[in-house]
PDB file of C-alpha atoms in Angstrom:
ATOM      1  CA  MET A   1     167.337 210.529 105.592  1.00  0.00           C
ATOM      2  CA  ILE A   2     170.401 212.796 105.780  1.00  0.00           C
ATOM      3  CA  ARG A   3     168.816 214.757 108.610  1.00  0.00           C
ATOM      4  CA  PHE A   4     168.179 211.492 110.495  1.00  0.00           C
ATOM      5  CA  LEU A   5     171.784 210.409 110.136  1.00  0.00           C
ATOM      6  CA  ILE A   6     173.091 213.796 111.233  1.00  0.00           C
ATOM      7  CA  HIS A   7     170.928 213.658 114.334  1.00  0.00           C
ATOM      8  CA  PHE A   8     172.168 210.100 114.905  1.00  0.00           C
ATOM      9  CA  SER A   9     175.795 211.218 114.740  1.00  0.00           C
ATOM     10  CA  ILE A  10     175.113 213.934 117.275  1.00  0.00           C
ATOM     11  CA  LEU A  11     173.385 211.414 119.533  1.00  0.00           C
ATOM     12  CA  ILE A  12     176.393 209.083 119.390  1.00  0.00           C
ATOM     13  CA  ALA A  13     178.784 211.906 120.266  1.00  0.00           C
ATOM     14  CA  ILE A  14     176.621 212.837 123.240  1.00  0.00           C
ATOM     15  CA  LEU A  15     176.412 209.244 124.410  1.00  0.00           C
ATOM     16  CA  ILE A  16     180.188 208.770 124.192  1.00  0.00           C
ATOM     17  CA  ALA A  17     180.758 211.942 126.187  1.00  0.00           C
ATOM     18  CA  PHE A  18     178.192 210.829 128.751  1.00  0.00           C
ATOM     19  CA  VAL A  19     179.819 207.435 129.197  1.00  0.00           C
ATOM     20  CA  ARG A  20     183.293 208.922 129.548  1.00  0.00           C
ATOM     21  CA  CYS A  21     182.141 211.481 132.093  1.00  0.00           C
ATOM     22  CA  ASN A  22     180.466 208.801 134.153  1.00  0.00           C
ATOM     23  CA  ASN A  23     183.647 206.728 134.139  1.00  0.00           C
ATOM     24  CA  GLY A  24     185.286 209.513 136.120  1.00  0.00           C
ATOM     25  CA  GLY A  25     188.314 209.410 133.802  1.00  0.00           C
ATOM     26  CA  THR A  26     189.610 206.159 135.297  1.00  0.00           C
ATOM     27  CA  ASP A  27     190.130 202.758 133.712  1.00  0.00           C
ATOM     28  CA  PRO A  28     187.580 200.040 134.517  1.00  0.00           C
ATOM     29  CA  VAL A  29     188.479 197.500 137.167  1.00  0.00           C
ATOM     30  CA  ASP A  30     189.443 194.052 135.897  1.00  0.00           C
ATOM     31  CA  PRO A  31     186.989 191.524 137.432  1.00  0.00           C
ATOM     32  CA  PRO A  32     186.499 188.047 135.991  1.00  0.00           C
ATOM     33  CA  ILE A  33     183.477 187.238 133.846  1.00  0.00           C
ATOM     34  CA  PRO A  34     180.533 186.636 136.216  1.00  0.00           C
ATOM     35  CA  GLU A  35     179.931 182.931 136.715  1.00  0.00           C
ATOM     36  CA  VAL A  36     176.167 183.253 137.045  1.00  0.00           C
ATOM     37  CA  PRO A  37     174.276 185.423 134.530  1.00  0.00           C
ATOM     38  CA  GLU A  38     172.036 188.036 136.096  1.00  0.00           C
ATOM     39  CA  GLN A  39     169.219 187.462 133.620  1.00  0.00           C
ATOM     40  CA  ASN A  40     167.986 185.187 130.865  1.00  0.00           C
ATOM     41  CA  ILE A  41     167.860 186.730 127.398  1.00  0.00           C
ATOM     42  CA  ASN A  42     164.486 186.367 125.695  1.00  0.00           C
ATOM     43  CA  ASP A  43     165.593 185.549 122.153  1.00  0.00           C
ATOM     44  CA  ASN A  44     162.174 184.861 120.646  1.00  0.00           C
ATOM     45  CA  VAL A  45     162.812 187.522 118.010  1.00  0.00           C
ATOM     46  CA  THR A  46     162.164 186.658 114.376  1.00  0.00           C
ATOM     47  CA  PRO A  47     163.790 188.105 111.243  1.00  0.00           C
ATOM     48  CA  ASN A  48     160.412 189.568 110.298  1.00  0.00           C
ATOM     49  CA  ASP A  49     160.423 191.520 113.574  1.00  0.00           C
ATOM     50  CA  PHE A  50     163.587 193.279 112.378  1.00  0.00           C
ATOM     51  CA  LEU A  51     162.515 193.717 108.776  1.00  0.00           C
ATOM     52  CA  SER A  52     158.888 194.814 109.021  1.00  0.00           C
ATOM     53  CA  ASP A  53     156.937 197.323 111.103  1.00  0.00           C
ATOM     54  CA  VAL A  54     154.065 194.932 111.803  1.00  0.00           C
ATOM     55  CA  LYS A  55     155.023 194.437 115.462  1.00  0.00           C
ATOM     56  CA  TYR A  56     157.830 196.926 116.126  1.00  0.00           C
ATOM     57  CA  LYS A  57     158.109 200.489 114.838  1.00  0.00           C
ATOM     58  CA  GLN A  58     161.592 201.171 116.218  1.00  0.00           C
ATOM     59  CA  LEU A  59     164.901 199.353 116.741  1.00  0.00           C
ATOM     60  CA  ILE A  60     167.166 199.925 119.745  1.00  0.00           C
ATOM     61  CA  ILE A  61     170.750 198.674 119.437  1.00  0.00           C
ATOM     62  CA  GLU A  62     172.939 198.223 122.494  1.00  0.00           C
ATOM     63  CA  ALA A  63     176.644 198.025 121.612  1.00  0.00           C
ATOM     64  CA  VAL A  64     178.957 197.156 124.478  1.00  0.00           C
ATOM     65  CA  TYR A  65     182.732 197.230 124.233  1.00  0.00           C
ATOM     66  CA  LEU A  66     185.740 196.606 126.418  1.00  0.00           C
ATOM     67  CA  ASP A  67     187.832 199.637 127.278  1.00  0.00           C
ATOM     68  CA  GLY A  68     189.850 200.805 124.277  1.00  0.00           C
ATOM     69  CA  GLN A  69     187.851 198.746 121.769  1.00  0.00           C
ATOM     70  CA  GLN A  70     185.016 201.141 121.022  1.00  0.00           C
ATOM     71  CA  PRO A  71     183.544 200.745 117.529  1.00  0.00           C
ATOM     72  CA  ASP A  72     184.672 203.010 114.717  1.00  0.00           C
ATOM     73  CA  SER A  73     182.210 205.929 114.549  1.00  0.00           C
ATOM     74  CA  LEU A  74     182.112 205.925 110.723  1.00  0.00           C
ATOM     75  CA  SER A  75     181.452 202.166 110.702  1.00  0.00           C
ATOM     76  CA  ILE A  76     178.522 202.697 113.050  1.00  0.00           C
ATOM     77  CA  TYR A  77     177.216 205.517 110.847  1.00  0.00           C
ATOM     78  CA  LYS A  78     177.351 203.238 107.795  1.00  0.00           C
ATOM     79  CA  LEU A  79     175.731 200.379 109.705  1.00  0.00           C
ATOM     80  CA  VAL A  80     172.741 202.524 110.618  1.00  0.00           C
ATOM     81  CA  SER A  81     172.494 203.744 107.023  1.00  0.00           C
ATOM     82  CA  PHE A  82     172.521 200.104 105.857  1.00  0.00           C
ATOM     83  CA  LEU A  83     169.775 199.191 108.327  1.00  0.00           C
ATOM     84  CA  ASP A  84     167.658 202.160 107.295  1.00  0.00           C
ATOM     85  CA  GLU A  85     167.850 200.975 103.670  1.00  0.00           C
ATOM     86  CA  ARG A  86     166.590 197.488 104.515  1.00  0.00           C
ATOM     87  CA  ILE A  87     164.162 197.612 107.435  1.00  0.00           C
ATOM     88  CA  HIS A  88     160.838 199.316 108.073  1.00  0.00           C
ATOM     89  CA  LYS A  89     161.144 201.232 111.322  1.00  0.00           C
ATOM     90  CA  PRO A  90     159.122 204.471 111.004  1.00  0.00           C
ATOM     91  CA  LYS A  91     160.089 205.599 114.519  1.00  0.00           C
ATOM     92  CA  GLY A  92     163.767 205.200 113.720  1.00  0.00           C
ATOM     93  CA  ILE A  93     166.872 203.377 114.851  1.00  0.00           C
ATOM     94  CA  GLN A  94     168.681 204.308 118.052  1.00  0.00           C
ATOM     95  CA  LEU A  95     172.075 203.052 119.101  1.00  0.00           C
ATOM     96  CA  PHE A  96     173.569 203.252 122.587  1.00  0.00           C
ATOM     97  CA  TYR A  97     177.020 202.048 123.482  1.00  0.00           C
ATOM     98  CA  LYS A  98     179.123 201.921 126.578  1.00  0.00           C
ATOM     99  CA  PRO A  99     182.283 200.307 127.984  1.00  0.00           C
ATOM    100  CA  ILE A 100     182.227 197.388 130.388  1.00  0.00           C
ATOM    101  CA  PRO A 101     184.981 196.157 132.724  1.00  0.00           C
ATOM    102  CA  LYS A 102     187.839 194.189 131.227  1.00  0.00           C
ATOM    103  CA  THR A 103     187.421 190.427 131.393  1.00  0.00           C
ATOM    104  CA  GLY A 104     191.059 189.329 131.579  1.00  0.00           C
ATOM    105  CA  LYS A 105     190.461 186.991 128.625  1.00  0.00           C
ATOM    106  CA  THR A 106     192.256 186.816 125.278  1.00  0.00           C
ATOM    107  CA  SER A 107     189.678 184.564 123.607  1.00  0.00           C
ATOM    108  CA  TYR A 108     185.939 184.049 123.983  1.00  0.00           C
ATOM    109  CA  SER A 109     183.911 180.874 123.710  1.00  0.00           C
ATOM    110  CA  LEU A 110     180.242 180.836 122.802  1.00  0.00           C
ATOM    111  CA  ASP A 111     179.416 180.310 126.477  1.00  0.00           C
ATOM    112  CA  ASP A 112     181.556 183.348 127.386  1.00  0.00           C
ATOM    113  CA  LEU A 113     179.656 185.520 124.910  1.00  0.00           C
ATOM    114  CA  LYS A 114     176.298 184.398 126.259  1.00  0.00           C
ATOM    115  CA  THR A 115     177.366 184.925 129.868  1.00  0.00           C
ATOM    116  CA  ILE A 116     178.666 188.442 129.200  1.00  0.00           C
ATOM    117  CA  GLU A 117     175.464 189.342 127.381  1.00  0.00           C
ATOM    118  CA  ALA A 118     173.284 187.988 130.158  1.00  0.00           C
ATOM    119  CA  SER A 119     175.306 189.917 132.720  1.00  0.00           C
ATOM    120  CA  TYR A 120     175.523 193.298 130.963  1.00  0.00           C
ATOM    121  CA  ARG A 121     172.670 193.586 128.490  1.00  0.00           C
ATOM    122  CA  GLU A 122     170.275 196.237 129.762  1.00  0.00           C
ATOM    123  CA  LYS A 123     167.857 196.691 126.885  1.00  0.00           C
ATOM    124  CA  LEU A 124     165.701 193.615 126.369  1.00  0.00           C
ATOM    125  CA  THR A 125     163.072 192.922 123.745  1.00  0.00           C
ATOM    126  CA  ASN A 126     159.525 192.756 125.021  1.00  0.00           C
ATOM    127  CA  ASP A 127     156.032 193.104 123.570  1.00  0.00           C
ATOM    128  CA  THR A 128     156.590 196.741 122.620  1.00  0.00           C
ATOM    129  CA  LEU A 129     160.380 197.157 122.329  1.00  0.00           C
ATOM    130  CA  LEU A 130     162.714 195.535 119.786  1.00  0.00           C
ATOM    131  CA  THR A 131     166.394 195.462 120.716  1.00  0.00           C
ATOM    132  CA  ALA A 132     169.664 194.030 119.428  1.00  0.00           C
ATOM    133  CA  TRP A 133     173.000 193.454 121.185  1.00  0.00           C
ATOM    134  CA  ILE A 134     176.528 193.866 119.823  1.00  0.00           C
ATOM    135  CA  PHE A 135     179.576 192.914 121.893  1.00  0.00           C
ATOM    136  CA  ILE A 136     182.903 194.326 120.643  1.00  0.00           C
ATOM    137  CA  THR A 137     185.595 192.089 122.115  1.00  0.00           C
ATOM    138  CA  ASN A 138     189.315 192.564 122.754  1.00  0.00           C
ATOM    139  CA  GLY A 139     190.124 188.954 121.890  1.00  0.00           C
ATOM    140  CA  ASP A 140     189.699 186.139 119.376  1.00  0.00           C
ATOM    141  CA  TYR A 141     186.968 183.547 119.030  1.00  0.00           C
ATOM    142  CA  ALA A 142     187.873 180.417 120.987  1.00  0.00           C
ATOM    143  CA  GLY A 143     186.367 178.240 118.252  1.00  0.00           C
ATOM    144  CA  ASN A 144     188.804 179.409 115.566  1.00  0.00           C
ATOM    145  CA  SER A 145     190.547 176.781 113.439  1.00  0.00           C
ATOM    146  CA  ALA A 146     194.158 176.904 112.284  1.00  0.00           C
ATOM    147  CA  ASP A 147     193.085 177.993 108.786  1.00  0.00           C
ATOM    148  CA  GLU A 148     190.192 180.300 109.542  1.00  0.00           C
ATOM    149  CA  LYS A 149     189.536 182.913 112.198  1.00  0.00           C
ATOM    150  CA  LYS A 150     186.193 184.527 112.886  1.00  0.00           C
ATOM    151  CA  LEU A 151     185.858 188.301 112.633  1.00  0.00           C
ATOM    152  CA  GLY A 152     182.257 188.246 113.838  1.00  0.00           C
ATOM    153  CA  LEU A 153     179.676 185.767 115.075  1.00  0.00           C
ATOM    154  CA  ALA A 154     175.883 185.964 115.214  1.00  0.00           C
ATOM    155  CA  TYR A 155     175.027 183.523 117.980  1.00  0.00           C
ATOM    156  CA  GLY A 156     171.451 184.473 118.898  1.00  0.00           C
ATOM    157  CA  ALA A 157     168.312 185.792 117.272  1.00  0.00           C
ATOM    158  CA  SER A 158     169.220 189.342 118.332  1.00  0.00           C
ATOM    159  CA  SER A 159     172.875 189.073 119.356  1.00  0.00           C
ATOM    160  CA  PHE A 160     176.294 189.046 117.768  1.00  0.00           C
ATOM    161  CA  ALA A 161     179.944 189.585 118.648  1.00  0.00           C
ATOM    162  CA  LEU A 162     182.617 191.538 116.797  1.00  0.00           C
ATOM    163  CA  PHE A 163     186.164 190.248 117.359  1.00  0.00           C
ATOM    164  CA  LYS A 164     187.933 193.580 117.015  1.00  0.00           C
ATOM    165  CA  LYS A 165     191.392 192.299 117.933  1.00  0.00           C
ATOM    166  CA  THR A 166     191.202 189.820 115.050  1.00  0.00           C
ATOM    167  CA  ILE A 167     189.886 192.501 112.690  1.00  0.00           C
ATOM    168  CA  GLN A 168     192.806 194.752 113.573  1.00  0.00           C
ATOM    169  CA  GLU A 169     195.254 191.902 113.038  1.00  0.00           C
ATOM    170  CA  TYR A 170     194.068 191.253 109.471  1.00  0.00           C
ATOM    171  CA  SER A 171     193.486 194.825 108.287  1.00  0.00           C
ATOM    172  CA  GLY A 172     195.331 198.079 107.814  1.00  0.00           C
ATOM    173  CA  GLY A 173     198.493 196.600 106.331  1.00  0.00           C
ATOM    174  CA  GLU A 174     199.846 196.256 102.817  1.00  0.00           C
ATOM    175  CA  ASN A 175     197.400 194.442 100.500  1.00  0.00           C
ATOM    176  CA  GLN A 176     194.883 194.340 103.340  1.00  0.00           C
ATOM    177  CA  PRO A 177     191.541 196.139 103.637  1.00  0.00           C
ATOM    178  CA  THR A 178     191.376 199.176 105.858  1.00  0.00           C
ATOM    179  CA  THR A 179     190.283 198.433 109.408  1.00  0.00           C
ATOM    180  CA  HIS A 180     187.270 200.673 108.849  1.00  0.00           C
ATOM    181  CA  ASN A 181     186.114 198.750 105.749  1.00  0.00           C
ATOM    182  CA  MET A 182     186.556 195.376 107.403  1.00  0.00           C
ATOM    183  CA  GLU A 183     184.744 196.424 110.571  1.00  0.00           C
ATOM    184  CA  THR A 184     181.891 197.958 108.556  1.00  0.00           C
ATOM    185  CA  THR A 185     181.548 194.781 106.488  1.00  0.00           C
ATOM    186  CA  VAL A 186     181.437 192.518 109.541  1.00  0.00           C
ATOM    187  CA  LEU A 187     178.831 194.686 111.294  1.00  0.00           C
ATOM    188  CA  LYS A 188     176.564 194.599 108.228  1.00  0.00           C
ATOM    189  CA  HIS A 189     177.184 190.895 107.620  1.00  0.00           C
ATOM    190  CA  GLU A 190     176.243 189.871 111.162  1.00  0.00           C
ATOM    191  CA  PHE A 191     173.085 191.969 111.035  1.00  0.00           C
ATOM    192  CA  GLY A 192     172.308 190.123 107.800  1.00  0.00           C
ATOM    193  CA  HIS A 193     172.251 186.936 109.855  1.00  0.00           C
ATOM    194  CA  LEU A 194     169.829 188.542 112.337  1.00  0.00           C
ATOM    195  CA  PHE A 195     167.666 189.316 109.291  1.00  0.00           C
ATOM    196  CA  GLY A 196     167.501 185.561 108.648  1.00  0.00           C
ATOM    197  CA  LEU A 197     170.029 185.356 105.822  1.00  0.00           C
ATOM    198  CA  VAL A 198     170.680 182.945 104.273  1.00  0.00           C
ATOM    199  CA  ASN A 199     167.729 180.528 104.642  1.00  0.00           C
ATOM    200  CA  ASN A 200     167.848 180.951 108.409  1.00  0.00           C
ATOM    201  CA  GLY A 201     164.429 182.393 109.162  1.00  0.00           C
ATOM    202  CA  THR A 202     164.022 184.345 105.938  1.00  0.00           C
ATOM    203  CA  PRO A 203     163.019 181.881 103.195  1.00  0.00           C
ATOM    204  CA  MET A 204     164.860 181.894  99.893  1.00  0.00           C
ATOM    205  CA  ILE A 205     163.000 182.824  96.718  1.00  0.00           C
ATOM    206  CA  ASN A 206     165.771 181.294  94.625  1.00  0.00           C
ATOM    207  CA  ASN A 207     168.292 178.824  95.969  1.00  0.00           C
ATOM    208  CA  HIS A 208     171.509 180.731  96.732  1.00  0.00           C
ATOM    209  CA  LEU A 209     172.602 178.864  99.856  1.00  0.00           C
ATOM    210  CA  ASP A 210     176.310 178.059  99.945  1.00  0.00           C
ATOM    211  CA  SER A 211     176.262 174.311 100.500  1.00  0.00           C
ATOM    212  CA  THR A 212     180.060 174.071 100.494  1.00  0.00           C
ATOM    213  CA  HIS A 213     180.887 176.387 103.393  1.00  0.00           C
ATOM    214  CA  GLY A 214     177.588 176.157 105.261  1.00  0.00           C
ATOM    215  CA  SER A 215     176.547 178.373 108.181  1.00  0.00           C
ATOM    216  CA  ASN A 216     173.763 180.117 106.253  1.00  0.00           C
ATOM    217  CA  HIS A 217     175.845 182.044 103.753  1.00  0.00           C
ATOM    218  CA  CYS A 218     175.249 183.173 100.184  1.00  0.00           C
ATOM    219  CA  SER A 219     176.770 181.271  97.270  1.00  0.00           C
ATOM    220  CA  ASN A 220     177.530 184.531  95.413  1.00  0.00           C
ATOM    221  CA  PRO A 221     181.200 185.410  96.112  1.00  0.00           C
ATOM    222  CA  ARG A 222     180.428 189.104  95.468  1.00  0.00           C
ATOM    223  CA  CYS A 223     177.675 189.271  98.097  1.00  0.00           C
ATOM    224  CA  LEU A 224     177.965 190.747 101.578  1.00  0.00           C
ATOM    225  CA  MET A 225     176.642 187.436 102.903  1.00  0.00           C
ATOM    226  CA  TYR A 226     179.415 185.332 101.337  1.00  0.00           C
ATOM    227  CA  TYR A 227     181.159 183.393 104.086  1.00  0.00           C
ATOM    228  CA  VAL A 228     184.585 185.071 103.872  1.00  0.00           C
ATOM    229  CA  ALA A 229     183.058 188.412 104.925  1.00  0.00           C
ATOM    230  CA  GLU A 230     183.309 187.255 108.542  1.00  0.00           C
ATOM    231  CA  THR A 231     186.693 185.508 108.345  1.00  0.00           C
ATOM    232  CA  ASN A 232     190.359 186.427 108.096  1.00  0.00           C
ATOM    233  CA  ASN A 233     190.258 185.238 104.459  1.00  0.00           C
ATOM    234  CA  PHE A 234     188.384 188.448 103.600  1.00  0.00           C
ATOM    235  CA  SER A 235     191.046 189.713 101.175  1.00  0.00           C
ATOM    236  CA  SER A 236     190.977 186.523  99.124  1.00  0.00           C
ATOM    237  CA  THR A 237     187.606 187.537  97.689  1.00  0.00           C
ATOM    238  CA  PHE A 238     186.725 191.141  98.445  1.00  0.00           C
ATOM    239  CA  SER A 239     188.245 194.457  97.454  1.00  0.00           C
ATOM    240  CA  THR A 240     190.595 196.030  99.964  1.00  0.00           C
ATOM    241  CA  SER A 241     189.232 199.516  99.233  1.00  0.00           C
ATOM    242  CA  SER A 242     185.453 199.095  99.493  1.00  0.00           C
ATOM    243  CA  THR A 243     182.811 197.127 101.377  1.00  0.00           C
ATOM    244  CA  PRO A 244     180.723 194.421  99.651  1.00  0.00           C
ATOM    245  CA  ALA A 245     176.979 194.918  99.195  1.00  0.00           C
ATOM    246  CA  LEU A 246     174.007 192.595  99.362  1.00  0.00           C
ATOM    247  CA  ARG A 247     173.241 191.061  95.983  1.00  0.00           C
ATOM    248  CA  SER A 248     169.864 190.577  94.339  1.00  0.00           C
ATOM    249  CA  ASP A 249     168.983 187.143  95.772  1.00  0.00           C
ATOM    250  CA  CYS A 250     169.507 188.296  99.371  1.00  0.00           C
ATOM    251  CA  ILE A 251     167.664 191.581  98.777  1.00  0.00           C
ATOM    252  CA  GLU A 252     164.690 189.770  97.227  1.00  0.00           C
ATOM    253  CA  ASP A 253     164.544 187.403 100.216  1.00  0.00           C
ATOM    254  CA  LEU A 254     164.505 190.335 102.656  1.00  0.00           C
ATOM    255  CA  ARG A 255     161.762 192.131 100.740  1.00  0.00           C
ATOM    256  CA  ASN A 256     159.703 188.960 100.642  1.00  0.00           C
ATOM    257  CA  ASN A 257     159.942 188.726 104.445  1.00  0.00           C
ATOM    258  CA  GLY A 258     158.857 192.301 105.182  1.00  0.00           C
ATOM    259  CA  GLY A 259     162.015 194.288 104.472  1.00  0.00           C
ATOM    260  CA  LYS A 260     162.797 196.973 101.921  1.00  0.00           C
TER     261      LYS A 260
END
């Protein structure tokens, strides 16, 4: 396990260096978001595909970020460790990330997220390859309300966005979680949704669905899948010095659907 993670860290460092070298040391140009997606994303992926090794023996993650918003390397390390604890992928987990041109936007609608993914996602799931997509934005979610702002959003069976600007705004200050802890929590939380939590493709053994706040979250306020884990109200429930973990009901559901 430790050897795998060490090799993973080395791979990430190599990939970052490769991307930077191929950028030629210049900032990306600032084109608008393409109006017509270049491809349709096949999102017929099930939570069991992520959790078990029945169909797929390996997971490939493609993380794309806008210039200057690359994910925290320690957060990525902890994400992969979290995945390795919960999914059966005997051939391992690989993560590739790269910058894309700036969009000129300060907020992103659901349609924007889908269009960017369709335009820039290179690694697609097929009969033999399982992939996931993470988009690290430089803006807020356009669907935010006055009282609640999204830190992350799982919007497809294998896709989610991380609103890094919003995360930075609500972390790192006095009585706030560190930016690293908040980013790590949101990454794990959104992958939990791809795993089918809660009651969204992975059936519940015991009823722990939060009927008050909806959106397929856990009713346990100490669980990683509690709704505030992906909102700016994070500090109202969770510790500012550590990241929340999955609790027993969510873990049992994952194991029952092919996970660890």
